[in-house]
Coordinates of C-alpha atoms (C1' of nucleotides) in Angstrom, one line a residue:
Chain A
X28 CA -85.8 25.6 77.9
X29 CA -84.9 22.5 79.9
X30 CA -85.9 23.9 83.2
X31 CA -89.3 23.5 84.7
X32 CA -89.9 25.4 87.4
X33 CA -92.4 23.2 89.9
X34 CA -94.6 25.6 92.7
X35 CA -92.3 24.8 95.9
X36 CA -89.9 27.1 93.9
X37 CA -91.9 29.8 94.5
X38 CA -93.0 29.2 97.5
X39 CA -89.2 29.8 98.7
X40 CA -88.6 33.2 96.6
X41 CA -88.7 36.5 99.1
X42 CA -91.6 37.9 96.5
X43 CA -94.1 34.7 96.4
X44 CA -93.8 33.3 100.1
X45 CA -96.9 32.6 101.7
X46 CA -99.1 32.9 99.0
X47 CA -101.7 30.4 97.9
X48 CA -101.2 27.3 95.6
X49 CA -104.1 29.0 93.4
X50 CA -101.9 31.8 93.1
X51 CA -98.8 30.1 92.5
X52 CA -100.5 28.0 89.5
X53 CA -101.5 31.6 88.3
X54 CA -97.9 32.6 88.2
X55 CA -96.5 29.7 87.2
X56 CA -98.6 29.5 84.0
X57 CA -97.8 33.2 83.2
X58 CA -94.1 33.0 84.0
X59 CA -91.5 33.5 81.0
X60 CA -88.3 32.1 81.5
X61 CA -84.8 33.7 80.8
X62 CA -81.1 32.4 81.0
X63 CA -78.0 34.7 80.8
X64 CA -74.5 33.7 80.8
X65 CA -71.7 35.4 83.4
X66 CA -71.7 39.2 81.8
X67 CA -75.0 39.4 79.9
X68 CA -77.1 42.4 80.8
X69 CA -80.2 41.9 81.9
X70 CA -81.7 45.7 81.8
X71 CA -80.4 48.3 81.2
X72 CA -80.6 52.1 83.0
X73 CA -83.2 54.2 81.4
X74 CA -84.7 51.4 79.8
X75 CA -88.3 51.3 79.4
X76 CA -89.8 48.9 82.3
X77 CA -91.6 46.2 80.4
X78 CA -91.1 42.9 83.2
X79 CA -90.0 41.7 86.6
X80 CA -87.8 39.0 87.2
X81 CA -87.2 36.8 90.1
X82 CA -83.7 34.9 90.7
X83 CA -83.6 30.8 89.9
X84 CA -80.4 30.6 90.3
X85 CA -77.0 32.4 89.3
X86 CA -76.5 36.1 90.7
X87 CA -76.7 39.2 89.1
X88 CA -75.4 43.0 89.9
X89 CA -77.4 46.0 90.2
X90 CA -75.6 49.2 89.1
X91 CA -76.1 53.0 88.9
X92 CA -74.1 55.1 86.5
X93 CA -74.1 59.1 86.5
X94 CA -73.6 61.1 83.2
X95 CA -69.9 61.2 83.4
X96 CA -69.6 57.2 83.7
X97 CA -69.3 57.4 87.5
X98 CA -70.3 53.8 88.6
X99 CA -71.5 52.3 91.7
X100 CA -73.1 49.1 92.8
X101 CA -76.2 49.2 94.1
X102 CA -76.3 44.9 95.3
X103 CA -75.6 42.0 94.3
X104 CA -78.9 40.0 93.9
X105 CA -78.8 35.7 94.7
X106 CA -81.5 32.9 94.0
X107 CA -85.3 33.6 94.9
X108 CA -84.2 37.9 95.3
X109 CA -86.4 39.8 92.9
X110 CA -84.6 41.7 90.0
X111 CA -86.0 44.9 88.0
X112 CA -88.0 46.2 90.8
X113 CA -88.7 48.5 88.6
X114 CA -91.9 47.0 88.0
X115 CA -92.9 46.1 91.5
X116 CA -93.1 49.7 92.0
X117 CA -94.8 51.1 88.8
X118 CA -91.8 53.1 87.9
X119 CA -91.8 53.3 84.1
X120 CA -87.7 52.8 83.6
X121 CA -85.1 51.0 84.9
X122 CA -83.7 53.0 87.6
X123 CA -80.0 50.8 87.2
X124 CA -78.5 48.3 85.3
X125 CA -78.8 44.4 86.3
X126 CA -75.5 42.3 84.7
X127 CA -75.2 38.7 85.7
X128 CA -71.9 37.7 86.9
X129 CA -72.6 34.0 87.3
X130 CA -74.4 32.1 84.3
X131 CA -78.2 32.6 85.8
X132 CA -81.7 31.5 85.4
X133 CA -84.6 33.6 85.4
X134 CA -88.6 33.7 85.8
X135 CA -90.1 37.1 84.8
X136 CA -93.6 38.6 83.8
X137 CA -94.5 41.7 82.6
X138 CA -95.6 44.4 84.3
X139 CA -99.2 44.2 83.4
X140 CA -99.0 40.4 84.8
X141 CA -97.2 41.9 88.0
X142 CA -99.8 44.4 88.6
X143 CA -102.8 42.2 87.8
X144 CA -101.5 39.4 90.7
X145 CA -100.9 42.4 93.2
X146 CA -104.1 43.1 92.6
X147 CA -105.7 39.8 93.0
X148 CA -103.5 38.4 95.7
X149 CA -102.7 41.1 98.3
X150 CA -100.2 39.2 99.7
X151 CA -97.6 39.6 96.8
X152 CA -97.9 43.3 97.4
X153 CA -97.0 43.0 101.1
X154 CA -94.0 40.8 100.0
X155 CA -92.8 43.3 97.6
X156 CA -93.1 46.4 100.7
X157 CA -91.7 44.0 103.3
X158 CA -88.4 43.1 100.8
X159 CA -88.3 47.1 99.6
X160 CA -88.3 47.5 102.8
X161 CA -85.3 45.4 103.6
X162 CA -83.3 47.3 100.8
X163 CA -84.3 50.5 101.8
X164 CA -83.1 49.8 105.5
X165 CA -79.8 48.4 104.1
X166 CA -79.6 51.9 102.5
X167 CA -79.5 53.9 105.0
X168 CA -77.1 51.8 106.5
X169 CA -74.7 51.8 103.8
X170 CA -75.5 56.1 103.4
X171 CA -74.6 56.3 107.4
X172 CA -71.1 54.1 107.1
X173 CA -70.0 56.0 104.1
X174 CA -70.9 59.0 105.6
X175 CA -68.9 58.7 109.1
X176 CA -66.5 56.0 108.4
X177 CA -63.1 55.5 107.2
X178 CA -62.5 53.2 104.1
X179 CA -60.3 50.4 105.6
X180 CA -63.9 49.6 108.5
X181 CA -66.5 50.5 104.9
X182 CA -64.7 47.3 103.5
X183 CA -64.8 45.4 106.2
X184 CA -68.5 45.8 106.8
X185 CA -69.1 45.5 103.0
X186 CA -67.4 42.0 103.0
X187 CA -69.2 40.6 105.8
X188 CA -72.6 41.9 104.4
X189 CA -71.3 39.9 101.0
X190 CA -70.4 36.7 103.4
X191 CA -73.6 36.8 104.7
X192 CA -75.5 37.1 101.7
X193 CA -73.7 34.6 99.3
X194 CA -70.7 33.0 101.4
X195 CA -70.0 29.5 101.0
X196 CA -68.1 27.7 103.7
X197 CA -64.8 26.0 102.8
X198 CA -61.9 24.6 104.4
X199 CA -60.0 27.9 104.3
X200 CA -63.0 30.2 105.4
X201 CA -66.2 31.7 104.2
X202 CA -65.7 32.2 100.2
X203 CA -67.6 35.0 98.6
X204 CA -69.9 32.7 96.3
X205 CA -68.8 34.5 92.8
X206 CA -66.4 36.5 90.9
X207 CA -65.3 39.4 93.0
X208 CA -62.6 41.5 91.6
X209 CA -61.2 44.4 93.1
X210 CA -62.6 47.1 91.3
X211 CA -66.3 45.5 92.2
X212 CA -65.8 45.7 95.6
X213 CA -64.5 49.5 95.6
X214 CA -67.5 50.3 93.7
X215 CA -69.6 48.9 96.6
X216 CA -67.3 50.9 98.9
X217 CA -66.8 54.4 97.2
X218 CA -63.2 54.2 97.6
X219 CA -60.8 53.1 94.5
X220 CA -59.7 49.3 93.6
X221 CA -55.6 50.8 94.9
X222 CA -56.9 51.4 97.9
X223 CA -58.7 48.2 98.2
X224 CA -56.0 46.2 97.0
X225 CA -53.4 48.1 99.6
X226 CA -56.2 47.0 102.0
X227 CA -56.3 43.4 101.3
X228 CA -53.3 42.7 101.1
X229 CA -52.7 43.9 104.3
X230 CA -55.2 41.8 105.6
X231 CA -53.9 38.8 103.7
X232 CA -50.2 39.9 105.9
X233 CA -52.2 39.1 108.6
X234 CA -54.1 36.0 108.0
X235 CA -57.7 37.7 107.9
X236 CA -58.6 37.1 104.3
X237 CA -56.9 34.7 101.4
X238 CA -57.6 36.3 98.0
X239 CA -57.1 35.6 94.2
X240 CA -58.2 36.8 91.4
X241 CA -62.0 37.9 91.1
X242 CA -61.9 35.9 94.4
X243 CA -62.1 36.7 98.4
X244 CA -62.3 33.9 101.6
X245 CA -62.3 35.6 104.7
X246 CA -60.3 33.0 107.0
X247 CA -60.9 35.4 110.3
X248 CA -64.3 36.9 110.2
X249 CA -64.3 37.3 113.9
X250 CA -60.7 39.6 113.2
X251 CA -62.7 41.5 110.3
X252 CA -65.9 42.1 112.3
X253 CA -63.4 43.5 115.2
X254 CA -61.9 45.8 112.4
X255 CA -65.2 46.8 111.2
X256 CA -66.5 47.7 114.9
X257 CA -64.0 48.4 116.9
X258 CA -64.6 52.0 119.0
X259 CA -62.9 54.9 117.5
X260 CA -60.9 55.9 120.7
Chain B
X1 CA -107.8 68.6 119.4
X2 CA -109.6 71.3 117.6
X3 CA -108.1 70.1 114.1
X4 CA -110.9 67.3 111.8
X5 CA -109.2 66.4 108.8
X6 CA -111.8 65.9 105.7
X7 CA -111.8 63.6 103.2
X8 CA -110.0 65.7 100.5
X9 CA -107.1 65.9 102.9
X10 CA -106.5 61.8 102.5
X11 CA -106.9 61.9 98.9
X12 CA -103.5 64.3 98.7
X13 CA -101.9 62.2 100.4
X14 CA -98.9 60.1 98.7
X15 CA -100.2 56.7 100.2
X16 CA -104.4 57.3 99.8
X17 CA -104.1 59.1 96.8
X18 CA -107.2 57.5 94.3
X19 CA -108.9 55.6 96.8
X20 CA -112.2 54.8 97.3
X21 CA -114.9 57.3 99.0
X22 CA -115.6 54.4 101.2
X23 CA -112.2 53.4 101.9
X24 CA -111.9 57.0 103.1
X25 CA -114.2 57.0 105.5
X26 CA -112.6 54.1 106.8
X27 CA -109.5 55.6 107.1
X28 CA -111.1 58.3 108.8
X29 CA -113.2 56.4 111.4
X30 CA -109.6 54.4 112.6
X31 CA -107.5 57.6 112.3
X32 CA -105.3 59.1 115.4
X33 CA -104.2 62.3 115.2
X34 CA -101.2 64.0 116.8
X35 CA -99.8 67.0 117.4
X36 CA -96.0 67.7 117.9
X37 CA -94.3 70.8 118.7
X38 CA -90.7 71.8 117.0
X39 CA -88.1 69.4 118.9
X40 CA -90.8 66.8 119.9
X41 CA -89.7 63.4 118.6
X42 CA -92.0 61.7 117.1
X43 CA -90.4 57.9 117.3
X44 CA -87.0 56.5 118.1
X45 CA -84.7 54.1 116.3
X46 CA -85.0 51.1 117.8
X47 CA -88.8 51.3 119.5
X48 CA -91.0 48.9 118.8
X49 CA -93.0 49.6 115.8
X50 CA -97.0 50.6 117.1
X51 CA -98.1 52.9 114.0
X52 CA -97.7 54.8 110.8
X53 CA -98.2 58.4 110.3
X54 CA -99.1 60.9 107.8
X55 CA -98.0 64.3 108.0
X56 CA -100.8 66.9 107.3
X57 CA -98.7 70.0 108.6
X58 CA -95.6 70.6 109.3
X59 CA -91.9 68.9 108.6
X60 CA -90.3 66.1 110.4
X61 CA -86.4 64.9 110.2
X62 CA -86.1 60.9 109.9
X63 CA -82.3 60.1 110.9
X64 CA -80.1 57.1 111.9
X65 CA -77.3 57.3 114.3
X66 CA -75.1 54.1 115.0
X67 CA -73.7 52.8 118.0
X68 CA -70.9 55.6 118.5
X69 CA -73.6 58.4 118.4
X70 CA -72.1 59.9 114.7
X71 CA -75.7 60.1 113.0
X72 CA -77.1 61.2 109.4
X73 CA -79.9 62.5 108.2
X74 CA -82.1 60.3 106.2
X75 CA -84.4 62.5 104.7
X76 CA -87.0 65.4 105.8
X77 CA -90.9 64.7 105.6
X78 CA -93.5 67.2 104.8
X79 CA -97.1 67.6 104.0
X80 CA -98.9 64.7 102.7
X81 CA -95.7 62.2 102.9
X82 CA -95.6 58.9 105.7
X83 CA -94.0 59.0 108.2
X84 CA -92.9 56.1 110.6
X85 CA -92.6 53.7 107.3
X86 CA -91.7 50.4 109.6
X87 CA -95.3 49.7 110.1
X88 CA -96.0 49.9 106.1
X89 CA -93.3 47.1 105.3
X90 CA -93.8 45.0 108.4
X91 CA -90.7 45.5 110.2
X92 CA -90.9 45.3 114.3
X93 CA -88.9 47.9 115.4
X94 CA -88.0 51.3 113.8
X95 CA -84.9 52.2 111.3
X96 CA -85.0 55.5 112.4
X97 CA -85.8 58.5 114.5
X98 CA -88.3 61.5 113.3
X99 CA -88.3 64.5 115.1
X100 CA -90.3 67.4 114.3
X101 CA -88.5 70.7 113.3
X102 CA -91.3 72.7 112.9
X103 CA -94.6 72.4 114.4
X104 CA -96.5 69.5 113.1
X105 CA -99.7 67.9 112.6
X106 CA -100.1 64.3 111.5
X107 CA -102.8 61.6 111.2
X108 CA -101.8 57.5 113.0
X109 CA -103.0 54.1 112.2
X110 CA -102.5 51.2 114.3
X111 CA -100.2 48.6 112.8
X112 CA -102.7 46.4 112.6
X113 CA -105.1 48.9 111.1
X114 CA -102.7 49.3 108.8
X115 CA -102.1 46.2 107.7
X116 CA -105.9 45.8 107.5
X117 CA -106.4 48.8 104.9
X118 CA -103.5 47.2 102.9
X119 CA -105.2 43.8 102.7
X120 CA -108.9 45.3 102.0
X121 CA -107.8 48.1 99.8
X122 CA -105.0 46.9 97.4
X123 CA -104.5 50.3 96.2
X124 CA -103.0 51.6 99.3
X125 CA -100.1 48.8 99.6
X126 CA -99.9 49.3 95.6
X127 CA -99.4 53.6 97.0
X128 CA -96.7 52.2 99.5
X129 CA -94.8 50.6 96.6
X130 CA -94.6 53.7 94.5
X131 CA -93.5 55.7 97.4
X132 CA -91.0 53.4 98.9
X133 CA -89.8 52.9 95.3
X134 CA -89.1 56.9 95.0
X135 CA -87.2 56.8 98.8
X136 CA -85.5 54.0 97.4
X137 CA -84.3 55.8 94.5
X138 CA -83.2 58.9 95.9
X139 CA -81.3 56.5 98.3
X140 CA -79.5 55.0 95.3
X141 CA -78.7 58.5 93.8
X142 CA -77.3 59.9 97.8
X143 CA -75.2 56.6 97.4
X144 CA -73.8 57.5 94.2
X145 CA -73.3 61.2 94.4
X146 CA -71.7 60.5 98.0
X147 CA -69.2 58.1 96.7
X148 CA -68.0 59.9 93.6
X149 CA -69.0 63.3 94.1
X150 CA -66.4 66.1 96.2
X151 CA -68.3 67.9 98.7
X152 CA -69.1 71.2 97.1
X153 CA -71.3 69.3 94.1
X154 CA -73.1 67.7 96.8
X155 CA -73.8 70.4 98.7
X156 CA -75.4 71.6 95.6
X157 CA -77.2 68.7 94.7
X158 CA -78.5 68.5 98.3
X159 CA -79.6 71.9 97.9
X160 CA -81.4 71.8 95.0
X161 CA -83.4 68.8 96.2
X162 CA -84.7 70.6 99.6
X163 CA -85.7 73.6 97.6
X164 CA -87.6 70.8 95.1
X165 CA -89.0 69.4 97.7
X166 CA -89.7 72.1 100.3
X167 CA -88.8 74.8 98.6
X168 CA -90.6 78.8 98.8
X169 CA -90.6 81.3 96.5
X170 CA -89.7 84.9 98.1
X171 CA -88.2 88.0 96.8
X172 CA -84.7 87.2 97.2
X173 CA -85.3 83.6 95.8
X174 CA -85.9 80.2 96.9
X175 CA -86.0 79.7 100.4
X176 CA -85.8 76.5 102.1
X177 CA -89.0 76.6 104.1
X178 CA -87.8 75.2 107.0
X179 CA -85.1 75.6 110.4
X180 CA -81.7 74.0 108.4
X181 CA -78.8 74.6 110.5
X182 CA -75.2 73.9 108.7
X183 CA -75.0 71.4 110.9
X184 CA -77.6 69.2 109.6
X185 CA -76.5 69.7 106.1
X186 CA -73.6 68.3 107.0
X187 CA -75.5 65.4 108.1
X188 CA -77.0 65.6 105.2
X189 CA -74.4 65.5 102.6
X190 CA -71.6 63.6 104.7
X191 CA -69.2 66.2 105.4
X192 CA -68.4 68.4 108.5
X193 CA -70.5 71.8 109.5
X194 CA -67.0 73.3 108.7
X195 CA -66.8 72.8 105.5
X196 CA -70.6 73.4 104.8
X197 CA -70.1 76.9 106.2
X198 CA -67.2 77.5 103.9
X199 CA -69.1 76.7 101.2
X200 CA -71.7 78.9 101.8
X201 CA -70.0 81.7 102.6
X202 CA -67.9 81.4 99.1
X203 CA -71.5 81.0 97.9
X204 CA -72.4 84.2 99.6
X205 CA -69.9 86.1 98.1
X206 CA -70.8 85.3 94.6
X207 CA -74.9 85.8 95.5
X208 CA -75.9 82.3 94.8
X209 CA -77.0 81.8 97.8
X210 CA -78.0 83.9 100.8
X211 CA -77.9 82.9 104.2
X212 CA -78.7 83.3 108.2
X213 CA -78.8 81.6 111.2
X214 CA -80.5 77.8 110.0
X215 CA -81.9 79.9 106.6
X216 CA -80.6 79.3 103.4
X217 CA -82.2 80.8 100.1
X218 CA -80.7 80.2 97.0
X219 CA -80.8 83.5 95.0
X220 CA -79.4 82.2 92.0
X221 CA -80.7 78.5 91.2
X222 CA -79.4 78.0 87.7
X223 CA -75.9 78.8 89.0
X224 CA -76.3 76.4 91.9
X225 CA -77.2 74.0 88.8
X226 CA -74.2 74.9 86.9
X227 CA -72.0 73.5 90.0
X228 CA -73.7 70.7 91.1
X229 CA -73.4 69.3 87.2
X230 CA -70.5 70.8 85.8
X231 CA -68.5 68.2 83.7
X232 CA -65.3 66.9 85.5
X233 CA -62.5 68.4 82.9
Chain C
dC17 C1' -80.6 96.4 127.6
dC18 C1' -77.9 92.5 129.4
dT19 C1' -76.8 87.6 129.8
dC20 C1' -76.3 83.2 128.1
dC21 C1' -76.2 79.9 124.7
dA22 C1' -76.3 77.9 120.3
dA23 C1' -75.0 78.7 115.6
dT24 C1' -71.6 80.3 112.6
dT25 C1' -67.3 81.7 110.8
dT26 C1' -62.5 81.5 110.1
dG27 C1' -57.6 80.1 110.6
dA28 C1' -53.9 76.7 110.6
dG29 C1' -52.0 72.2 110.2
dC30 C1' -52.3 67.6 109.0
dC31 C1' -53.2 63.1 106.8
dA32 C1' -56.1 59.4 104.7
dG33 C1' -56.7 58.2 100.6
dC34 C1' -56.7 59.6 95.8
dG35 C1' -54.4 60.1 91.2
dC36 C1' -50.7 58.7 88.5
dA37 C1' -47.5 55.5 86.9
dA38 C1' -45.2 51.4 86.3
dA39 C1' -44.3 46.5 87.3
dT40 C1' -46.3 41.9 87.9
dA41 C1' -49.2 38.0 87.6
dG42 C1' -53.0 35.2 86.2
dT43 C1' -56.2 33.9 82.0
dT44 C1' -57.8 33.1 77.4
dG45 C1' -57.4 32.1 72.8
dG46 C1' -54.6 30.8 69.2
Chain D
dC1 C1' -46.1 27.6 74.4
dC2 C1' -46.9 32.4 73.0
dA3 C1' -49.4 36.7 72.6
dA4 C1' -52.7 39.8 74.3
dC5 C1' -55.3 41.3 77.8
dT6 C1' -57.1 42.0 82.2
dA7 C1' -56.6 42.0 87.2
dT8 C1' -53.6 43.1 90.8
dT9 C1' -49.9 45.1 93.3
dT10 C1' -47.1 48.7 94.9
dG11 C1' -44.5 53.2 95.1
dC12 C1' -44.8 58.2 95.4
dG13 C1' -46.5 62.7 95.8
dC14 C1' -50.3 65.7 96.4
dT15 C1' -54.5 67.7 98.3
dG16 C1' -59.4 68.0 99.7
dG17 C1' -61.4 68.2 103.5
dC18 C1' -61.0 66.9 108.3
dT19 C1' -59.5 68.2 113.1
dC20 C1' -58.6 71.4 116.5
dA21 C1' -59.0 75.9 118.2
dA22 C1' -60.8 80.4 118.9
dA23 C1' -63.4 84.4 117.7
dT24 C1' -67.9 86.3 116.4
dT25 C1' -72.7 86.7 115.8
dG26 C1' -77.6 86.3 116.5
dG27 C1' -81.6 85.1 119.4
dA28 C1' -84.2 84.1 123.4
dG29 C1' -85.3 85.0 128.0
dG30 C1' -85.2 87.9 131.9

DNA sequence: CCTCCAATTTGAGCCAGCGCAAATAGTTGG
DNA sequence: CCAACTATTTGCGCTGGCTCAAATTGGAGG
């Protein structure tokens, strides 16, 4: 391992903010490191929880699979987001599958580690509620719009969440920051990759979106977030 | 108010569960209660986040409408479960509304209080994890079943978790023990009162389930099973 | 017992979006 | 440059479940 990770770097990740440079020394010197290349899986659903993991840099997707090989995505998680929360909230699997779909670098500890610093720096544990929190909120946002709205606004709202999260400006518009296909994003939707192909393309008719392969820049984001918001009349 | 909860009651609860006798008192010295008839809303999405709450007796309804009024229902809250979660994970205002549908008793802390307990007794934000881990999870699950599920399996499924959750056993079966209008299951499951009462009535027919004005008791469980999990042919 | 209101049931028609299928276009490795 | 594969596009027909409408039922209050 070539990669060092110094204190500041912890001091930016949502999990370790605010915490003391005691405590960071503590988690730095029980830290294990982990790199994965674009498509390795990180955990596995169902798998015994053994240790968090906290996001260097890369990006990774969270997924949930029923029985029958029904998939959805649960997030897609960036630099200095917490992985395997698994062990944040003494659950004893893996309630989803983490991938990486970028080449990624990791910090983790195990979960005795995990519960031993939330227990000596109280902090940590108000990070951890504070960012569940956060995902739990986006939850019930995401349950409500696929609940009450039609697919061609879900998408819309789903891409601008992803700009937000992880676009990159470019000449051409705000590029979602890794590989994308079609099928990913209908997973994140609940509709089928047809239907967001028809969709795109549609918008690519019009200007509001420039897309390749594995690859989406939305060019209009003012058009999309009129699409995604506009009154039912 | 005629109503003093003891000590025993806290250490049921899903958040103060193996605390200390002395954090207990605490908790008891800073407590409000309140009292809420059936109807009475208990907070509004959007209001500034002042406290946390504990339900001793009774049920509750957390939802989340958007801006067009179309609204969903979250998840119901009974005995012993928090209410009001904004205050646990630091966010100012809100997600949701509760509303009482039965009469209902519940225990307050200040935000501040509450932020106080976490910081003094680590167990209690360590409590908040678990149990915002669980919402979270059932969140992921809704999400999944609601994107590649058809309506009548998550019906089911919907079922069979109230009647986990809140469930009574009577003669005729197991009764959902609280006012659940077809209406609200269709908030529930994302899908029109219509089609719920279809549902139920074919249900009906076939003595799975039995059911009146806002009751539903499911007479035959295992068969309720059988379609919520059937295999796709 | 009667009135009023909210909850529920049921019918009929329609359509957004799915399932299926086939063609096309990038990408990767050889 | 070719072969093999994966991602994407697009057409077509079908249908689950929504929308609209109207009748019915059960309770609560007087």
């Amino acid at each position: 391992m070539d990669y060092s990770p110094d204190l500041d770097l912890f001091a930016r990740t949502e999990l370790f903010q605010g915490t003391s440079p005691e405590a960071l020394r503590f988690l730095q010197a029980s830290a294990g490191r982990r790199r994965l290349a674009a498509g390795d899986i990180l955990l596995q659903q169902g798998d015994r929880t053994t240790s968090l993991f906290v996001v260097i840099a890369g990006r990774l997707r969270a997924s949930q699979m029923a029985q029958d090989g029904q998939q959805i995505i649960i997030r897609y998680i960036g630099p200095g987001e917490v992985a395997g929360y698994a062990a944040l909230v003494g659950s004893d699997t893996h309630p989803g599958t983490v991938t990486a779909v970028d080449d990624s670098h990791l910090i983790g500890w195990t979960s005795a580690i995990v519960r031993q610093i939330m227990e000596r720096y109280p902090i940590v544990a108000i990070n951890a509620l504070t960012l569940l929190g956060r995902r739990y909120h986006e939850m019930q946002i995401r349950l409500r719009e696929l609940s009450t709205e039609r697919v061609e606004r879900r998408i819309g709202h789903t891409l601008l969440r992803l700009a937000h999260q992880s676009g990159r400006r470019t000449a051409r518009g705000i590029e979602i920051a890794f590989p994308l296909s079609r099928r990913d994003l209908a997973e994140m939707v609940g509709t089928t990759l047809h239907t967001v192909s028809r969709t795109l393309s549609a918008w690519e008719e019009r200007g509001i979106v420039s897309c390749g392969r594995c690859r989406v820049v939305l060019c209009k984001p003012h058009a999309l977030v009129a699409i995604a918001d506009e009154e039912e009349e």
